[in-house]
Tab-separated table of C-alpha atoms in Angstrom:
chain	number	residue	atom	x	y	z
A	1	MET	CA	37.561	60.316	3.595
A	2	HIS	CA	35.725	60.204	6.833
A	3	ILE	CA	34.800	63.358	8.796
A	4	ALA	CA	32.817	63.140	11.979
A	5	ILE	CA	30.915	65.518	14.200
A	6	ALA	CA	30.948	64.969	17.924
A	7	GLY	CA	29.035	66.704	20.703
A	8	ASN	CA	26.489	66.406	23.489
A	9	ILE	CA	22.715	66.201	22.933
A	10	GLY	CA	21.505	69.578	21.529
A	11	SER	CA	24.928	70.801	20.585
A	12	GLY	CA	24.035	71.256	16.895
A	13	LYS	CA	25.712	68.177	15.326
A	14	THR	CA	22.942	67.430	12.838
A	15	THR	CA	22.706	71.062	11.770
A	16	LEU	CA	26.427	71.315	11.223
A	17	THR	CA	26.594	67.931	9.464
A	18	ARG	CA	23.909	69.191	6.985
A	19	MET	CA	25.694	72.460	6.318
A	20	LEU	CA	29.109	70.919	5.744
A	21	ALA	CA	27.642	68.184	3.549
A	22	LYS	CA	26.062	70.856	1.355
A	23	ARG	CA	29.217	73.046	1.265
A	24	TYR	CA	31.628	70.231	0.405
A	25	GLY	CA	29.486	67.753	-1.404
A	26	TRP	CA	30.141	65.164	1.275
A	27	ILE	CA	27.640	62.296	1.927
A	28	PRO	CA	25.943	62.759	5.362
A	29	HIS	CA	25.379	59.885	7.775
A	30	PHE	CA	22.867	61.007	10.355
A	31	GLU	CA	22.264	59.620	13.874
A	32	PRO	CA	19.312	57.181	13.876
A	33	VAL	CA	16.857	59.218	16.012
A	34	ASP	CA	13.427	59.469	14.398
A	35	ASN	CA	13.223	55.737	13.614
A	36	ASN	CA	14.828	54.571	16.862
A	37	PRO	CA	12.447	52.044	18.514
A	38	TYR	CA	13.961	52.532	22.082
A	39	LEU	CA	14.504	56.262	22.388
A	40	GLU	CA	11.162	57.432	23.746
A	41	ASP	CA	10.958	54.469	26.151
A	42	TYR	CA	14.487	55.206	27.293
A	43	TYR	CA	13.803	58.802	28.225
A	44	HIS	CA	10.788	57.678	30.285
A	45	ASP	CA	12.647	54.862	32.024
A	46	MET	CA	16.373	54.991	31.600
A	47	ALA	CA	17.192	52.059	33.914
A	48	ARG	CA	14.856	49.690	32.010
A	49	TRP	CA	15.963	50.632	28.513
A	50	ALA	CA	19.615	51.923	28.793
A	51	PHE	CA	21.284	48.638	27.659
A	52	ASN	CA	18.849	48.081	24.818
A	53	LEU	CA	19.380	51.640	23.580
A	54	GLN	CA	23.137	51.439	23.784
A	55	ILE	CA	23.305	48.138	21.932
A	56	TYR	CA	20.979	49.652	19.282
A	57	PHE	CA	23.283	52.636	18.712
A	58	LEU	CA	26.414	50.511	18.832
A	59	ASN	CA	24.969	48.251	16.111
A	60	LYS	CA	23.904	51.144	13.895
A	61	ARG	CA	27.133	53.052	14.366
A	62	PHE	CA	29.281	49.938	13.633
A	63	LYS	CA	27.400	49.332	10.393
A	64	ASP	CA	27.947	52.975	9.464
A	65	VAL	CA	31.702	52.778	10.090
A	66	VAL	CA	31.994	49.535	8.076
A	67	GLU	CA	30.081	51.160	5.236
A	68	ILE	CA	32.209	54.287	5.344
A	69	SER	CA	35.454	52.237	5.393
A	70	ARG	CA	34.341	50.419	2.183
A	71	SER	CA	33.397	53.627	0.425
A	72	ASP	CA	35.535	55.745	-1.902
A	73	LYS	CA	33.331	58.748	-1.177
A	74	ALA	CA	33.864	61.557	1.323
A	75	VAL	CA	31.414	61.003	4.177
A	76	ILE	CA	30.475	63.238	7.163
A	77	GLN	CA	29.020	61.401	10.150
A	78	ASP	CA	26.700	62.857	12.817
A	79	ARG	CA	28.217	61.343	16.082
A	80	THR	CA	30.743	58.623	16.271
A	81	ILE	CA	30.889	55.084	17.603
A	82	PHE	CA	33.529	56.246	20.176
A	83	GLU	CA	31.032	58.550	21.850
A	84	ASP	CA	28.572	55.714	22.586
A	85	ALA	CA	31.198	53.640	24.286
A	86	ARG	CA	33.474	56.243	25.913
A	87	ILE	CA	30.829	58.818	26.953
A	88	PHE	CA	27.199	57.605	26.931
A	89	ALA	CA	27.554	54.076	28.338
A	90	PRO	CA	30.080	54.986	31.122
A	91	ASN	CA	27.819	57.937	32.108
A	92	LEU	CA	24.751	55.623	32.401
A	93	HIS	CA	26.868	53.149	34.374
A	94	ASP	CA	27.947	55.904	36.726
A	95	MET	CA	24.416	57.027	37.234
A	96	GLY	CA	23.261	53.472	38.015
A	97	TYR	CA	21.214	53.012	34.877
A	98	LEU	CA	23.583	50.274	33.528
A	99	SER	CA	24.412	47.385	35.802
A	100	ASP	CA	28.031	46.234	36.090
A	101	ARG	CA	27.095	43.011	34.199
A	102	ASP	CA	25.523	44.961	31.264
A	103	PHE	CA	28.234	47.504	31.113
A	104	ASN	CA	30.933	44.897	31.087
A	105	ASN	CA	29.165	42.970	28.352
A	106	TYR	CA	28.746	46.174	26.304
A	107	THR	CA	32.394	47.251	26.771
A	108	ASP	CA	33.645	43.819	25.714
A	109	LEU	CA	31.616	44.044	22.555
A	110	PHE	CA	32.739	47.585	21.855
A	111	ASP	CA	36.418	46.624	22.373
A	112	LEU	CA	36.123	43.830	19.780
A	113	MET	CA	34.555	46.258	17.370
A	114	LEU	CA	37.247	48.860	18.027
A	115	SER	CA	39.881	46.423	16.820
A	116	LEU	CA	38.312	46.843	13.427
A	117	VAL	CA	37.629	50.657	13.444
A	118	LYS	CA	39.916	53.507	12.490
A	119	LEU	CA	39.756	57.070	13.706
A	120	PRO	CA	38.019	59.612	11.376
A	121	ASP	CA	40.315	61.650	9.103
A	122	LEU	CA	38.956	64.679	11.014
A	123	LEU	CA	36.859	65.014	14.113
A	124	ILE	CA	34.882	68.243	14.777
A	125	TYR	CA	33.894	68.574	18.339
A	126	ILE	CA	31.077	71.117	19.290
A	127	ARG	CA	31.661	72.167	22.905
A	128	SER	CA	28.520	73.553	24.542
A	129	SER	CA	27.481	74.484	28.048
A	130	VAL	CA	24.525	72.801	29.740
A	131	PRO	CA	22.329	76.002	29.540
A	132	ARG	CA	23.014	76.230	25.752
A	133	LEU	CA	22.181	72.532	25.334
A	134	ILE	CA	18.957	72.902	27.229
A	135	GLY	CA	17.992	75.899	25.183
A	136	ASN	CA	18.583	74.046	21.889
A	137	ILE	CA	16.713	70.897	23.191
A	138	GLN	CA	13.691	73.082	24.126
A	139	LYS	CA	13.911	74.884	20.771
A	140	ARG	CA	13.721	71.757	18.691
A	141	GLY	CA	10.812	70.479	20.701
A	142	ARG	CA	11.240	66.740	20.602
A	143	SER	CA	8.728	65.612	23.235
A	144	TYR	CA	10.699	62.734	24.578
A	145	GLU	CA	13.768	64.959	25.176
A	146	GLN	CA	11.926	67.334	27.455
A	147	THR	CA	12.360	64.995	30.427
A	148	ILE	CA	16.224	64.928	30.164
A	149	ARG	CA	17.766	65.590	33.557
A	150	ILE	CA	20.354	68.354	33.953
A	151	ASP	CA	22.717	66.119	35.880
A	152	TYR	CA	22.599	63.679	32.925
A	153	LEU	CA	23.682	66.454	30.502
A	154	GLN	CA	26.332	67.554	33.039
A	155	GLY	CA	27.737	64.006	33.293
A	156	LEU	CA	27.900	63.749	29.504
A	157	ASN	CA	29.727	67.043	29.208
A	158	ALA	CA	32.322	65.972	31.773
A	159	ARG	CA	32.846	62.746	29.881
A	160	TYR	CA	33.172	64.599	26.570
A	161	GLU	CA	35.868	66.813	27.975
A	162	GLU	CA	37.806	63.815	29.323
A	163	TRP	CA	37.602	62.097	25.983
A	164	ILE	CA	38.700	65.051	23.935
A	165	LYS	CA	41.721	65.588	26.087
A	166	SER	CA	42.983	62.204	25.222
A	167	TYR	CA	41.838	62.104	21.530
A	168	LYS	CA	44.774	61.218	19.240
A	169	GLY	CA	43.417	62.082	15.771
A	170	LYS	CA	42.956	65.339	13.845
A	171	LEU	CA	40.573	67.572	15.811
A	172	ILE	CA	38.774	70.931	15.441
A	173	THR	CA	36.933	72.273	18.425
A	174	VAL	CA	33.932	74.581	17.938
A	175	ASP	CA	32.659	76.808	20.767
A	176	GLY	CA	29.003	76.107	20.481
A	177	ASP	CA	28.073	78.891	22.892
A	178	THR	CA	29.689	81.712	20.863
A	179	CYS	CA	29.930	80.309	17.301
A	180	ASP	CA	26.516	80.775	15.674
A	181	PHE	CA	27.312	78.579	12.562
A	182	GLN	CA	23.673	78.106	11.694
A	183	ASP	CA	22.747	81.825	11.347
A	184	SER	CA	26.106	83.547	10.890
A	185	PRO	CA	27.807	83.005	7.545
A	186	ARG	CA	31.007	84.491	9.011
A	187	ASP	CA	31.023	81.941	11.923
A	188	PHE	CA	30.370	79.086	9.605
A	189	GLY	CA	33.100	80.311	7.203
A	190	ARG	CA	35.609	80.267	10.133
A	191	ILE	CA	34.755	76.640	10.639
A	192	ALA	CA	35.176	75.874	6.972
A	193	ASP	CA	38.625	77.633	6.896
A	194	GLN	CA	39.761	75.421	9.784
A	195	ILE	CA	38.537	72.318	7.924
A	196	ASP	CA	40.394	73.463	4.762
A	197	ALA	CA	43.524	73.949	6.780
A	198	GLU	CA	43.336	70.522	8.332
A	199	LEU	CA	42.345	68.510	5.343
A	200	PHE	CA	43.615	70.413	2.288
A	201	GLY	CA	46.250	72.812	3.646
A	202	LEU	CA	44.681	75.768	1.908
A	203	PHE	CA	44.885	78.201	4.831
A	204	SER	CA	47.161	78.787	7.631
A	205	LYS	CA	45.694	78.338	11.149
A	206	GLU	CA	44.869	81.510	13.058
């Protein structure tokens, strides 16, 4: 079984992944951030490092998807391969950080991978406003993230909303501005109830 968490930078994906992995005994797959050889350079010079970073993420995410598909375990994944290709790469292209040549090359590679990839059994999307994202990014204090531009986050949010509207698989949407799943057991319990309803049919939807 494959469960995935989707959401913008600073939306709380990693936190929710950890919490759900602990609650259900699922195996977590985290986004490769701390050991990423491109991330710090990228935030200092997006135009120079955008293509390198996107290929790095695509490679790592595809390896994760292949591993998950071969596993008989229940796995929860922090960010999906679809977000890289449908949200981050097009946003960088729109902002002029990915050339037409690099973007077309990247998209061709992703489309080939997509022919071998299935949707998760359940996608959990954390929807957060830009002020909320900025607050979370500042709170966690990663130095390379402090230079993220507001228009970059706004562009990503717009792309996320477009993608979610057309998403065809099982989906739960969490309001990241009002649902304090990290500190409120009640809020976290509501998310768990929705997951139980979607995956196990144990509760009726509200």
